[in-house]
Amino acid sequence: MIGGLFIYNHKGEVLISRVYRDDIGRNAVDAFRVNVIHARQQVRSPVTNIARTSFFHVKRSNIWLAAVTKQNVNAAMVFEFLYKMCDVMTAYFGKISEENIKNNFVLIYELLDEILDFGYPQNSETGALKTFITQQGIKGQLQTKEEQSQITSQVTGQIGWRREGIKYRRNELFLDVLESVNLLMSPQGQVLSAHVSGRVVMKSYLSGMPECKFGMNDKIVIDKQGKGGASDDAGKSDLGGGSGKQSIAIDDCTFHQCVRLSKFDSERSISFIPPDGEYELMRYRTTKDIILPFRVIPLVREVGRTKLEVKVVIKSNFKPSLLAQKIEVRIPTPLNTSGVQVICMKGKAKYKASENAIVWKIKRMAGMKESQISAEIELLPTNDKKKWARPPISMNFEVPFAPSGLKVRYLKVFESKLNYSDHDVIKWVRYIGRSGIYETRC
Amino acid sequence: MQEWANQLCENRQFGSKMTDSKYFTTTKKGEIFELKAELNSDKKEKKKEAVKKVIASMTVGKDVSALFPDVVNCMQTDNLELKKLVYLYLMNYAKSQPDMAIMAVNTFVKDCEDPNPLIRALAVRTMGCIRVDKITEYLCEPLRKCLKDEDPYVRKTAAVCVAKLHDINAQLVEDQGFLDTLKDLISDSNPMVVANAVAALSEIAESHPNSNLMDLNPQTMNKLLTALNECTEWGQIFILDCLANYTPRDDRESQSICERVTPRLSHANSAVVLSAVKVLMKFMEMLPKDLDYYGTLLKKLAPPLVTLLSAEPELQYVALRNINLIVQRRPEILKHEMKVFFVKYNDPIYVKLEKLDIMIRLASQANIAQVLAELKEYATEVDVDFVRKAVRAIGRCAIKVEQSAERCVSTLLDLIQTKVNYVVQEAIVVIKDIFRKYPNKYESVIATLCENLDSLDEPEARAAMIWIVGEYAERIDNADELLESFLEGFHDESTQVQLQLRTAIVKLFLKKPTETQELVQQVLSLATQDSDNPDLRDRGYIYWRLLSTDPVAAKEVVLAEKPLISEETDLIEPTLLEELICHIGTLASVYHKPPSAFVEGRGQHKRLPGSGGSAESESPDAVSAGAANEVAAVIPSQGDLLGDLLNLDLTPPATTGPPPHSGGMQLGAMDLLGGGLDSLMGDESEPLGGDLGGSPAMGAGFGAAPAAMPPAFSAPVSGGLEDLFDLGGGVGMPLGSFCPPKTVWLPAMKAKGLEISGTFVRRAGVIQMEMTITNKAMSVMTGFAIQFNRNSFGLAPAGPLQVLTPLSPNQNIEVSLPLNTVGPVMKMEPLNNLQVAIKNNIDVFYFSCQYPISVLFVEDGKMERQVFLATWKDIANENESQFQIKDCHLNSDTASNKLQTSNIFTIAKRTVDGQDMLYQSMKLTNGIWVLAELKIQAGNPNYTVSLKCRAPEVSQCVFQSYEAVLKN
């Protein structure tokens, strides 16, 4: 297990050092500094073995966090723990910086004592931790017996991420479906590869211990219902507002630890008691039937040896009522470009010599529209026999729908002990699709 | 998210802790004195401030242990924050002030009774971290109560505390019955208590490989699988890692466990996912391949593995190292997922290199076009290592997918045209391999290669180019000129290049004998007369004699057909791979090394269950022997058994493997005696054949690259650092270590007048071979050199034999040859037999001698008492052997001192009925521990030695050493 945990500043000075195991000596602190932080070359691996001692490190801005061990530990767990440690610190005092760490070193030691015991990670959910470790010192002496046992049962309980007794006057929740769509297309318009990686982020402000059920247009679920013939009344509480009829095939998804995985595995239903506030409910990946919001049609013609004519048409491919934003098309130009003349119908286009590209920006564009840019590129004559490699044309944009086709069908909230029902909860759903690596070869 | 963070950051301004950083800045003189005064202040706030300052000083490495009594005085407080700070201090310094630490006991015991569960837990948690014997005694009672506490928070803390206590005093934990209480906690109603109990038990079980501590039976499994659904992400990891050690009874049970573990693949925590993958990969071995479920499971594994690649880069790295193993074990899982391994521009270099490795493994005819296009892209990147690897990968594709070879070669030629030095060199090295794989196909490119001859400055590239010129000498008009140009600086070249040049010129001569006679004579005389390297010289001689006596035979030998090179060159050796699969997610899987290679102490070798069930897979691993020498090469089959012999962890796979065969171990030993009797001749011919196959580096061409281990691991560790770590290691070396008298090893009669007598001795940690070399012939002897045959403990000369001046008739010389133990190993009979070849200007002579095994006893062979006890119990009785030493008249102390000079350490002494029992331990250079019990009865000149060792084969030799040392 983890033998010790050190935090250094960019100079390699120790800010925090906590040793959990007897086999880790003080010299381990120096070994990491000398061999990794002060090493001359770039870091070649996040895991370093120095004299039979292994160091795992992550960096946040210019702060180094290093976990050290002499055993064959679960490496994935150590890194997950280091990330978690960063999250916890951020939740307590904001940005991880030298100043903040020094200002909160007593708190950090308290946290380290609590979330890592003999090198074994313990409950590290900030929701639970904040009930008894605070920046004003530890609560404890003032608590009543009930409060104390409530704290311990939460820290060790099955729902360690949420404390009891949360109350809101208004029960409200926000769901954000955030997707990034990636594409590589051939000049002829053939899709070489495309995938969407998405996240469902939830902000919940709900009283008590609400039991939630989340439904989306997952193909497996829809098909099952279709076969069974029993139409679920879930359709009525459709939140997506879209046509929502087609279903999508999800390649893989992962869930926050609040989701009951065995239930998902057996029934494919997503049920959970959410943490309070903002968290990431799920991540997913799809590769089939992706709605590509934009199509790029390039046309490059070489006129003699000193001139290129480029014409690029972009077509928006979604409902006319929707608006795409922050559109940017990047057309690479050869290294020996001497001058560029551009004409575009919409937006602004500029040749950026330092980036070897024409950058065309459009603020907004509705669906089912098309726009075009033409450019004449003057080239300097060169002796280089090698032809220009023609890097792909890339695009950036943001659209108000999910390119995967994912629709939230419902999010039902049940809280049996308190007197509010699913209908009383105010729910908000938002879809944002952004470009990941969105390229068309030319 | 970021905005939110910033906002929080601003909120912090209102907090009260803005000033904590000031504690880091106190550097005044007399600081300790001031702190002392503040600690003893009456004001609570001032006290707290002072303790904070102390902790801050402690963090930055200042010694504040002098304040111990003052800080402990602050412990009696109802302020929990202050209490925690004091505890933190105690954990750090209690060990250096054990007597004063006792002062704290009362408070701990009191706190363990506190009505507040948080305080009870804090007390028991901290107490376990104070490693002072006296305190641990007081810990037992509170711990017992806390293990049965009504509050789960206290119980989960107490569970971990048992592991802490076990680390300090294992015997105490057993005696107090804590292990049983811990086992009961597996049935606790609270999932977190279960998880911590599992973690603690697993850790304790690891140090008792044969105990049935982690008694995994179907009932326990059921409890664990239930808790798995309910506990925290960390708890799930502990439980999954523990489940992986279970061996299901049959395929039905295996399937039902798999079904209950698969939901974990959707967990957001990558470590949970990887641990679940480990369980599935392992239990899958039990499932029949025609089962529908088997196919379903295979399909279920791919998506989560792909998803791991969208995690943070450090986790991606861990995932990729593991995927590398999974792809080797079950290529079908990811065969359609090539694209996700394409390198992204922003990936850190360590992720890029690993992705490249996996791309090569997944390359097939179906996707080769895409892969090549990518690789070509990568070859123009900035990072030198990455570019080199990409170029090598192109060569690997050519060798792996025949249809793509032509395209690969033309891609490589394009890259050579870039004239980027390291790209050119790398390309030439791989083209050599392509020539080997597809002879007489791409030789048209030789001209292009020759153009770049001058730019090659790396030995591997030079050697590759020379090989190409030699191999195709008949097609290259100016081959003689090219090779001659290398010859000028022959002595400055590396051995690799020298060897290659010598062979290439011989090849050239055989192909074009008329013009190159002078050249061949030149190279052979350079190789034989002016070189200290035995390989270079001896093979030079062989060539020379072959050429002068039988050119036809020479042609047959030197220009013989070469064996084909295999497609996959850097595969991990199968037994190691099996072991690593059992360690998915852990450091071992990141390093691609078994835990024994980087973890102190003993570990078990884990095996996959039921795969084939052959005898071979039952035997413990062969690999650690190799790993001990830091050689990642595939070990020849008979090495398997040798691995057993040399392996310190010679435990049968008791709890991990399939139902343990009690006789498995002996079986291995039997084989050991039968096999491994390679004749000396057979071995000698081997290097010769190897050379003829081209270059020794040929087969390993790509495999030798550090691909199998992460760069950081193979990075040389500076000596100073090693020192920094191993403070306890440098035990003073007693001088008068036992040295047997010299005996004649090689009589003059048998060696044309050369007589050698000698002995072995260990001095200051170095094994020396002391020899007296006498010239009893009529002529002067020169050019001495020595070589060892492979032997049981890998003894090899650490340097050349230093006989500098010619040895005149009737003259003798004393030489001392330092030895190391990193040479090739082969089991010898008897074990300590060493076969030596010695050469001089007259001839080569062979003799064999036996070394006392005591020279292999290392200086840090003193076992800890508890470890000794545990190990002694742990080793099966059939591994014990008893010997009598007769006619010895020493008392036990003298005997003990005498043995100590030979690194046989007395750990304990017991007197029963006038009989002295000495318990002793020693450790061999290859890590085998030998435990001994020496019985000495006053007035009885006959001693009894009982030896226990996991490799009982060494016992006889050890006994001989005992006798020799005692009687000396």
PDB file of N, CA and C in Angstrom, chain A residues 15 21-22 26-27 31 44 49-50 52-54 72-75 80 83 100 103 109 113-114 117 120 122 124 135 148 152 156 192 252 254-255 257 285, chain B residues 17-18 20 59 61 95 131 151 153 156 164 196 203 233-234 241 266 268 270 275 307 312 314 339 350 383 385 585-588 591 713 721 724-725:
ATOM      1  N   LEU A  15       6.352  20.620   1.048  1.00  0.00           N
ATOM      2  CA  LEU A  15       5.330  21.402   1.728  1.00  0.00           C
ATOM      3  C   LEU A  15       4.580  20.524   2.711  1.00  0.00           C
ATOM      4  N   ARG A  21       4.191   4.224   6.325  1.00  0.00           N
ATOM      5  CA  ARG A  21       4.781   2.904   6.508  1.00  0.00           C
ATOM      6  C   ARG A  21       6.215   3.038   6.975  1.00  0.00           C
ATOM      7  N   ASP A  22       6.620   2.057   7.742  1.00  0.00           N
ATOM      8  CA  ASP A  22       7.938   2.086   8.349  1.00  0.00           C
ATOM      9  C   ASP A  22       9.058   1.912   7.322  1.00  0.00           C
ATOM     10  N   ARG A  26      12.982   9.008   5.574  1.00  0.00           N
ATOM     11  CA  ARG A  26      12.994  10.426   5.252  1.00  0.00           C
ATOM     12  C   ARG A  26      13.748  10.677   3.934  1.00  0.00           C
ATOM     13  N   ASN A  27      14.750   9.818   3.674  1.00  0.00           N
ATOM     14  CA  ASN A  27      15.555  10.014   2.462  1.00  0.00           C
ATOM     15  C   ASN A  27      14.750   9.846   1.178  1.00  0.00           C
ATOM     16  N   ALA A  31      15.123  11.624  -2.431  1.00  0.00           N
ATOM     17  CA  ALA A  31      15.350  10.833  -3.637  1.00  0.00           C
ATOM     18  C   ALA A  31      14.445  11.295  -4.768  1.00  0.00           C
ATOM     19  N   ARG A  44       9.792  11.084 -18.124  1.00  0.00           N
ATOM     20  CA  ARG A  44       9.485  10.053 -19.106  1.00  0.00           C
ATOM     21  C   ARG A  44       8.467   9.061 -18.596  1.00  0.00           C
ATOM     22  N   ASN A  49      11.086   4.262 -10.409  1.00  0.00           N
ATOM     23  CA  ASN A  49      11.635   3.366  -9.403  1.00  0.00           C
ATOM     24  C   ASN A  49      13.044   3.810  -9.068  1.00  0.00           C
ATOM     25  N   ILE A  50      13.243   4.168  -7.819  1.00  0.00           N
ATOM     26  CA  ILE A  50      14.571   4.588  -7.377  1.00  0.00           C
ATOM     27  C   ILE A  50      14.967   3.691  -6.222  1.00  0.00           C
ATOM     28  N   ARG A  52      14.664   0.540  -5.530  1.00  0.00           N
ATOM     29  CA  ARG A  52      13.588  -0.360  -5.088  1.00  0.00           C
ATOM     30  C   ARG A  52      12.423   0.353  -4.421  1.00  0.00           C
ATOM     31  N   THR A  53      12.356   1.642  -4.546  1.00  0.00           N
ATOM     32  CA  THR A  53      11.218   2.381  -4.033  1.00  0.00           C
ATOM     33  C   THR A  53      10.499   3.004  -5.220  1.00  0.00           C
ATOM     34  N   SER A  54       9.180   2.848  -5.256  1.00  0.00           N
ATOM     35  CA  SER A  54       8.434   3.370  -6.399  1.00  0.00           C
ATOM     36  C   SER A  54       7.757   4.680  -6.049  1.00  0.00           C
ATOM     37  N   ASN A  72       4.161  -3.941  -3.960  1.00  0.00           N
ATOM     38  CA  ASN A  72       3.530  -4.055  -5.265  1.00  0.00           C
ATOM     39  C   ASN A  72       2.095  -3.571  -5.148  1.00  0.00           C
ATOM     40  N   VAL A  73       1.914  -2.263  -5.108  1.00  0.00           N
ATOM     41  CA  VAL A  73       0.582  -1.720  -4.872  1.00  0.00           C
ATOM     42  C   VAL A  73      -0.243  -1.702  -6.147  1.00  0.00           C
ATOM     43  N   ASN A  74      -1.527  -1.461  -5.969  1.00  0.00           N
ATOM     44  CA  ASN A  74      -2.409  -1.274  -7.109  1.00  0.00           C
ATOM     45  C   ASN A  74      -2.138   0.122  -7.686  1.00  0.00           C
ATOM     46  N   ALA A  75      -1.446   0.150  -8.812  1.00  0.00           N
ATOM     47  CA  ALA A  75      -0.969   1.420  -9.372  1.00  0.00           C
ATOM     48  C   ALA A  75      -2.125   2.307  -9.803  1.00  0.00           C
ATOM     49  N   GLU A  80      -5.645   7.114  -8.959  1.00  0.00           N
ATOM     50  CA  GLU A  80      -7.008   7.563  -8.667  1.00  0.00           C
ATOM     51  C   GLU A  80      -7.034   8.294  -7.326  1.00  0.00           C
ATOM     52  N   TYR A  83      -5.583  11.828  -7.673  1.00  0.00           N
ATOM     53  CA  TYR A  83      -6.557  12.751  -8.282  1.00  0.00           C
ATOM     54  C   TYR A  83      -7.613  13.138  -7.261  1.00  0.00           C
ATOM     55  N   ASN A 100      -1.793  28.345  -1.088  1.00  0.00           N
ATOM     56  CA  ASN A 100      -2.957  27.704  -0.468  1.00  0.00           C
ATOM     57  C   ASN A 100      -2.569  26.501   0.372  1.00  0.00           C
ATOM     58  N   ASN A 103      -1.055  27.717   3.551  1.00  0.00           N
ATOM     59  CA  ASN A 103      -2.078  28.299   4.415  1.00  0.00           C
ATOM     60  C   ASN A 103      -2.943  27.259   5.077  1.00  0.00           C
ATOM     61  N   TYR A 109      -3.009  17.944   6.705  1.00  0.00           N
ATOM     62  CA  TYR A 109      -2.584  16.817   7.542  1.00  0.00           C
ATOM     63  C   TYR A 109      -3.777  16.087   8.136  1.00  0.00           C
ATOM     64  N   ASP A 113      -4.757  12.240   7.358  1.00  0.00           N
ATOM     65  CA  ASP A 113      -4.905  11.268   8.427  1.00  0.00           C
ATOM     66  C   ASP A 113      -6.224  10.524   8.270  1.00  0.00           C
ATOM     67  N   GLU A 114      -7.208  11.233   7.765  1.00  0.00           N
ATOM     68  CA  GLU A 114      -8.545  10.650   7.668  1.00  0.00           C
ATOM     69  C   GLU A 114      -8.719   9.787   6.415  1.00  0.00           C
ATOM     70  N   ASP A 117      -5.395   5.520   5.662  1.00  0.00           N
ATOM     71  CA  ASP A 117      -5.032   4.888   6.928  1.00  0.00           C
ATOM     72  C   ASP A 117      -4.071   3.752   6.634  1.00  0.00           C
ATOM     73  N   TYR A 120      -4.041   2.766   3.172  1.00  0.00           N
ATOM     74  CA  TYR A 120      -5.277   2.330   2.512  1.00  0.00           C
ATOM     75  C   TYR A 120      -6.231   3.506   2.386  1.00  0.00           C
ATOM     76  N   GLN A 122      -9.428   5.648   2.438  1.00  0.00           N
ATOM     77  CA  GLN A 122     -10.713   5.511   3.113  1.00  0.00           C
ATOM     78  C   GLN A 122     -11.699   6.457   2.432  1.00  0.00           C
ATOM     79  N   SER A 124     -13.376   9.234   0.849  1.00  0.00           N
ATOM     80  CA  SER A 124     -12.771  10.518   0.496  1.00  0.00           C
ATOM     81  C   SER A 124     -13.777  11.425  -0.199  1.00  0.00           C
ATOM     82  N   GLN A 135     -12.486  23.883   8.003  1.00  0.00           N
ATOM     83  CA  GLN A 135     -11.340  24.780   8.056  1.00  0.00           C
ATOM     84  C   GLN A 135     -11.243  25.494   9.393  1.00  0.00           C
ATOM     85  N   GLN A 148     -22.770  12.827  16.264  1.00  0.00           N
ATOM     86  CA  GLN A 148     -21.551  12.038  16.094  1.00  0.00           C
ATOM     87  C   GLN A 148     -21.836  10.728  15.373  1.00  0.00           C
ATOM     88  N   THR A 152     -20.415   9.269  11.757  1.00  0.00           N
ATOM     89  CA  THR A 152     -19.701   8.012  11.527  1.00  0.00           C
ATOM     90  C   THR A 152     -20.486   7.081  10.635  1.00  0.00           C
ATOM     91  N   THR A 156     -18.965   5.722   7.007  1.00  0.00           N
ATOM     92  CA  THR A 156     -18.772   4.298   6.744  1.00  0.00           C
ATOM     93  C   THR A 156     -19.942   3.708   5.974  1.00  0.00           C
ATOM     94  N   LEU A 192     -14.076   8.537 -42.199  1.00  0.00           N
ATOM     95  CA  LEU A 192     -13.020   7.569 -41.884  1.00  0.00           C
ATOM     96  C   LEU A 192     -13.139   7.120 -40.434  1.00  0.00           C
ATOM     97  N   ASP A 252     -19.997   2.292 -24.645  1.00  0.00           N
ATOM     98  CA  ASP A 252     -19.561   1.995 -23.287  1.00  0.00           C
ATOM     99  C   ASP A 252     -19.901   3.180 -22.418  1.00  0.00           C
ATOM    100  N   THR A 254     -19.501   4.733 -18.140  1.00  0.00           N
ATOM    101  CA  THR A 254     -19.069   4.542 -16.757  1.00  0.00           C
ATOM    102  C   THR A 254     -19.870   5.488 -15.881  1.00  0.00           C
ATOM    103  N   PHE A 255     -20.032   5.098 -14.609  1.00  0.00           N
ATOM    104  CA  PHE A 255     -20.915   5.860 -13.738  1.00  0.00           C
ATOM    105  C   PHE A 255     -20.215   6.317 -12.476  1.00  0.00           C
ATOM    106  N   GLN A 257     -19.870   6.708  -8.518  1.00  0.00           N
ATOM    107  CA  GLN A 257     -20.068   5.588  -7.601  1.00  0.00           C
ATOM    108  C   GLN A 257     -21.430   5.546  -6.930  1.00  0.00           C
ATOM    109  N   ARG A 285     -19.567   6.773 -24.555  1.00  0.00           N
ATOM    110  CA  ARG A 285     -18.924   6.870 -25.846  1.00  0.00           C
ATOM    111  C   ARG A 285     -19.849   6.254 -26.875  1.00  0.00           C
TER     112      ARG A 285
ATOM    113  N   LYS B  17      -7.736  30.875   8.263  1.00  0.00           N
ATOM    114  CA  LYS B  17      -6.432  30.245   8.200  1.00  0.00           C
ATOM    115  C   LYS B  17      -5.420  30.974   7.319  1.00  0.00           C
ATOM    116  N   MET B  18      -5.749  32.191   6.996  1.00  0.00           N
ATOM    117  CA  MET B  18      -4.896  32.895   6.052  1.00  0.00           C
ATOM    118  C   MET B  18      -3.434  32.917   6.475  1.00  0.00           C
ATOM    119  N   ASP B  20      -1.574  30.660   8.170  1.00  0.00           N
ATOM    120  CA  ASP B  20      -0.837  29.444   8.480  1.00  0.00           C
ATOM    121  C   ASP B  20       0.529  29.373   7.819  1.00  0.00           C
ATOM    122  N   THR B  59       7.867  19.146   8.942  1.00  0.00           N
ATOM    123  CA  THR B  59       7.591  18.902   7.538  1.00  0.00           C
ATOM    124  C   THR B  59       8.786  19.237   6.665  1.00  0.00           C
ATOM    125  N   GLY B  61      11.748  19.150   7.447  1.00  0.00           N
ATOM    126  CA  GLY B  61      12.894  18.293   7.701  1.00  0.00           C
ATOM    127  C   GLY B  61      13.772  18.724   8.854  1.00  0.00           C
ATOM    128  N   LYS B  95       9.465   6.783  17.843  1.00  0.00           N
ATOM    129  CA  LYS B  95      10.463   5.744  17.695  1.00  0.00           C
ATOM    130  C   LYS B  95      11.823   6.192  18.212  1.00  0.00           C
ATOM    131  N   ARG B 131       5.438   2.974  16.638  1.00  0.00           N
ATOM    132  CA  ARG B 131       6.133   1.694  16.577  1.00  0.00           C
ATOM    133  C   ARG B 131       7.114   1.560  17.728  1.00  0.00           C
ATOM    134  N   ASP B 151     -19.746   1.160  17.021  1.00  0.00           N
ATOM    135  CA  ASP B 151     -19.735   2.094  15.906  1.00  0.00           C
ATOM    136  C   ASP B 151     -18.879   1.552  14.766  1.00  0.00           C
ATOM    137  N   TYR B 153     -17.453   3.015  12.362  1.00  0.00           N
ATOM    138  CA  TYR B 153     -16.288   3.851  12.074  1.00  0.00           C
ATOM    139  C   TYR B 153     -15.096   3.394  12.914  1.00  0.00           C
ATOM    140  N   LYS B 156     -13.946  -0.143  11.583  1.00  0.00           N
ATOM    141  CA  LYS B 156     -13.170  -0.141  10.336  1.00  0.00           C
ATOM    142  C   LYS B 156     -11.749   0.366  10.586  1.00  0.00           C
ATOM    143  N   LYS B 164      -1.475  -2.974  11.161  1.00  0.00           N
ATOM    144  CA  LYS B 164      -0.355  -2.163  11.652  1.00  0.00           C
ATOM    145  C   LYS B 164       0.397  -2.913  12.729  1.00  0.00           C
ATOM    146  N   ASN B 196     -12.170  -3.033   4.802  1.00  0.00           N
ATOM    147  CA  ASN B 196     -10.914  -2.835   5.512  1.00  0.00           C
ATOM    148  C   ASN B 196     -10.384  -4.138   6.110  1.00  0.00           C
ATOM    149  N   GLU B 203      -3.127  -8.344   3.406  1.00  0.00           N
ATOM    150  CA  GLU B 203      -1.746  -7.935   3.640  1.00  0.00           C
ATOM    151  C   GLU B 203      -1.042  -8.896   4.587  1.00  0.00           C
ATOM    152  N   GLU B 233     -15.585   3.127  -3.400  1.00  0.00           N
ATOM    153  CA  GLU B 233     -14.773   2.722  -4.552  1.00  0.00           C
ATOM    154  C   GLU B 233     -13.491   2.044  -4.088  1.00  0.00           C
ATOM    155  N   TRP B 234     -12.886   2.570  -3.020  1.00  0.00           N
ATOM    156  CA  TRP B 234     -11.617   1.976  -2.549  1.00  0.00           C
ATOM    157  C   TRP B 234     -11.861   0.586  -2.011  1.00  0.00           C
ATOM    158  N   ASP B 241      -9.296  -7.101  -5.559  1.00  0.00           N
ATOM    159  CA  ASP B 241      -7.922  -7.608  -5.537  1.00  0.00           C
ATOM    160  C   ASP B 241      -7.832  -8.892  -4.726  1.00  0.00           C
ATOM    161  N   SER B 266     -18.324  -0.813 -15.331  1.00  0.00           N
ATOM    162  CA  SER B 266     -18.888   0.508 -15.632  1.00  0.00           C
ATOM    163  C   SER B 266     -18.592   1.530 -14.546  1.00  0.00           C
ATOM    164  N   ALA B 268     -16.790   4.495 -12.544  1.00  0.00           N
ATOM    165  CA  ALA B 268     -16.025   5.650 -13.012  1.00  0.00           C
ATOM    166  C   ALA B 268     -14.570   5.597 -12.545  1.00  0.00           C
ATOM    167  N   SER B 270     -11.113   4.133 -12.454  1.00  0.00           N
ATOM    168  CA  SER B 270     -10.363   3.231 -13.336  1.00  0.00           C
ATOM    169  C   SER B 270      -9.744   2.058 -12.592  1.00  0.00           C
ATOM    170  N   SER B 275      -9.159  -3.673 -11.712  1.00  0.00           N
ATOM    171  CA  SER B 275      -9.177  -4.814 -10.806  1.00  0.00           C
ATOM    172  C   SER B 275     -10.255  -5.809 -11.235  1.00  0.00           C
ATOM    173  N   THR B 307     -12.360   2.727 -22.894  1.00  0.00           N
ATOM    174  CA  THR B 307     -12.745   3.901 -22.115  1.00  0.00           C
ATOM    175  C   THR B 307     -11.622   4.373 -21.197  1.00  0.00           C
ATOM    176  N   GLU B 312      -7.183  10.425 -17.216  1.00  0.00           N
ATOM    177  CA  GLU B 312      -6.022  11.307 -17.121  1.00  0.00           C
ATOM    178  C   GLU B 312      -4.779  10.558 -17.608  1.00  0.00           C
ATOM    179  N   GLU B 314      -1.778   9.888 -16.551  1.00  0.00           N
ATOM    180  CA  GLU B 314      -1.060   8.928 -15.704  1.00  0.00           C
ATOM    181  C   GLU B 314      -1.807   7.602 -15.659  1.00  0.00           C
ATOM    182  N   LYS B 339      -7.795   1.871 -33.869  1.00  0.00           N
ATOM    183  CA  LYS B 339      -7.817   3.333 -33.997  1.00  0.00           C
ATOM    184  C   LYS B 339      -7.657   4.068 -32.671  1.00  0.00           C
ATOM    185  N   TYR B 350       5.178   9.531 -22.495  1.00  0.00           N
ATOM    186  CA  TYR B 350       5.080   8.147 -22.017  1.00  0.00           C
ATOM    187  C   TYR B 350       3.831   7.452 -22.534  1.00  0.00           C
ATOM    188  N   ASP B 383      10.127  14.363 -30.760  1.00  0.00           N
ATOM    189  CA  ASP B 383      10.778  13.589 -29.715  1.00  0.00           C
ATOM    190  C   ASP B 383      11.600  12.447 -30.311  1.00  0.00           C
ATOM    191  N   ASP B 385      13.185   9.751 -29.075  1.00  0.00           N
ATOM    192  CA  ASP B 385      12.835   8.371 -28.714  1.00  0.00           C
ATOM    193  C   ASP B 385      11.601   7.890 -29.451  1.00  0.00           C
ATOM    194  N   GLY B 585      -3.142  -4.168 -12.982  1.00  0.00           N
ATOM    195  CA  GLY B 585      -3.461  -2.978 -12.199  1.00  0.00           C
ATOM    196  C   GLY B 585      -2.381  -2.602 -11.205  1.00  0.00           C
ATOM    197  N   THR B 586      -1.492  -3.544 -10.882  1.00  0.00           N
ATOM    198  CA  THR B 586      -0.495  -3.243  -9.862  1.00  0.00           C
ATOM    199  C   THR B 586       0.807  -2.758 -10.499  1.00  0.00           C
ATOM    200  N   LEU B 587       1.747  -2.415  -9.638  1.00  0.00           N
ATOM    201  CA  LEU B 587       3.053  -1.964 -10.123  1.00  0.00           C
ATOM    202  C   LEU B 587       3.726  -3.004 -11.008  1.00  0.00           C
ATOM    203  N   ALA B 588       3.573  -4.276 -10.649  1.00  0.00           N
ATOM    204  CA  ALA B 588       4.215  -5.327 -11.436  1.00  0.00           C
ATOM    205  C   ALA B 588       3.783  -5.229 -12.889  1.00  0.00           C
ATOM    206  N   TYR B 591       5.617  -2.254 -14.462  1.00  0.00           N
ATOM    207  CA  TYR B 591       7.024  -2.505 -14.752  1.00  0.00           C
ATOM    208  C   TYR B 591       7.219  -3.695 -15.705  1.00  0.00           C
ATOM    209  N   PHE B 713      12.582   2.775 -14.974  1.00  0.00           N
ATOM    210  CA  PHE B 713      12.978   1.633 -14.191  1.00  0.00           C
ATOM    211  C   PHE B 713      14.378   1.197 -14.565  1.00  0.00           C
ATOM    212  N   LEU B 721      22.819   7.495  -4.376  1.00  0.00           N
ATOM    213  CA  LEU B 721      21.444   7.363  -3.998  1.00  0.00           C
ATOM    214  C   LEU B 721      21.169   6.058  -3.316  1.00  0.00           C
ATOM    215  N   LEU B 724      22.081   6.345   0.037  1.00  0.00           N
ATOM    216  CA  LEU B 724      21.110   7.151   0.754  1.00  0.00           C
ATOM    217  C   LEU B 724      20.010   6.261   1.288  1.00  0.00           C
ATOM    218  N   PHE B 725      19.649   5.271   0.489  1.00  0.00           N
ATOM    219  CA  PHE B 725      18.552   4.408   0.873  1.00  0.00           C
ATOM    220  C   PHE B 725      18.972   3.292   1.803  1.00  0.00           C
TER     221      PHE B 725
END
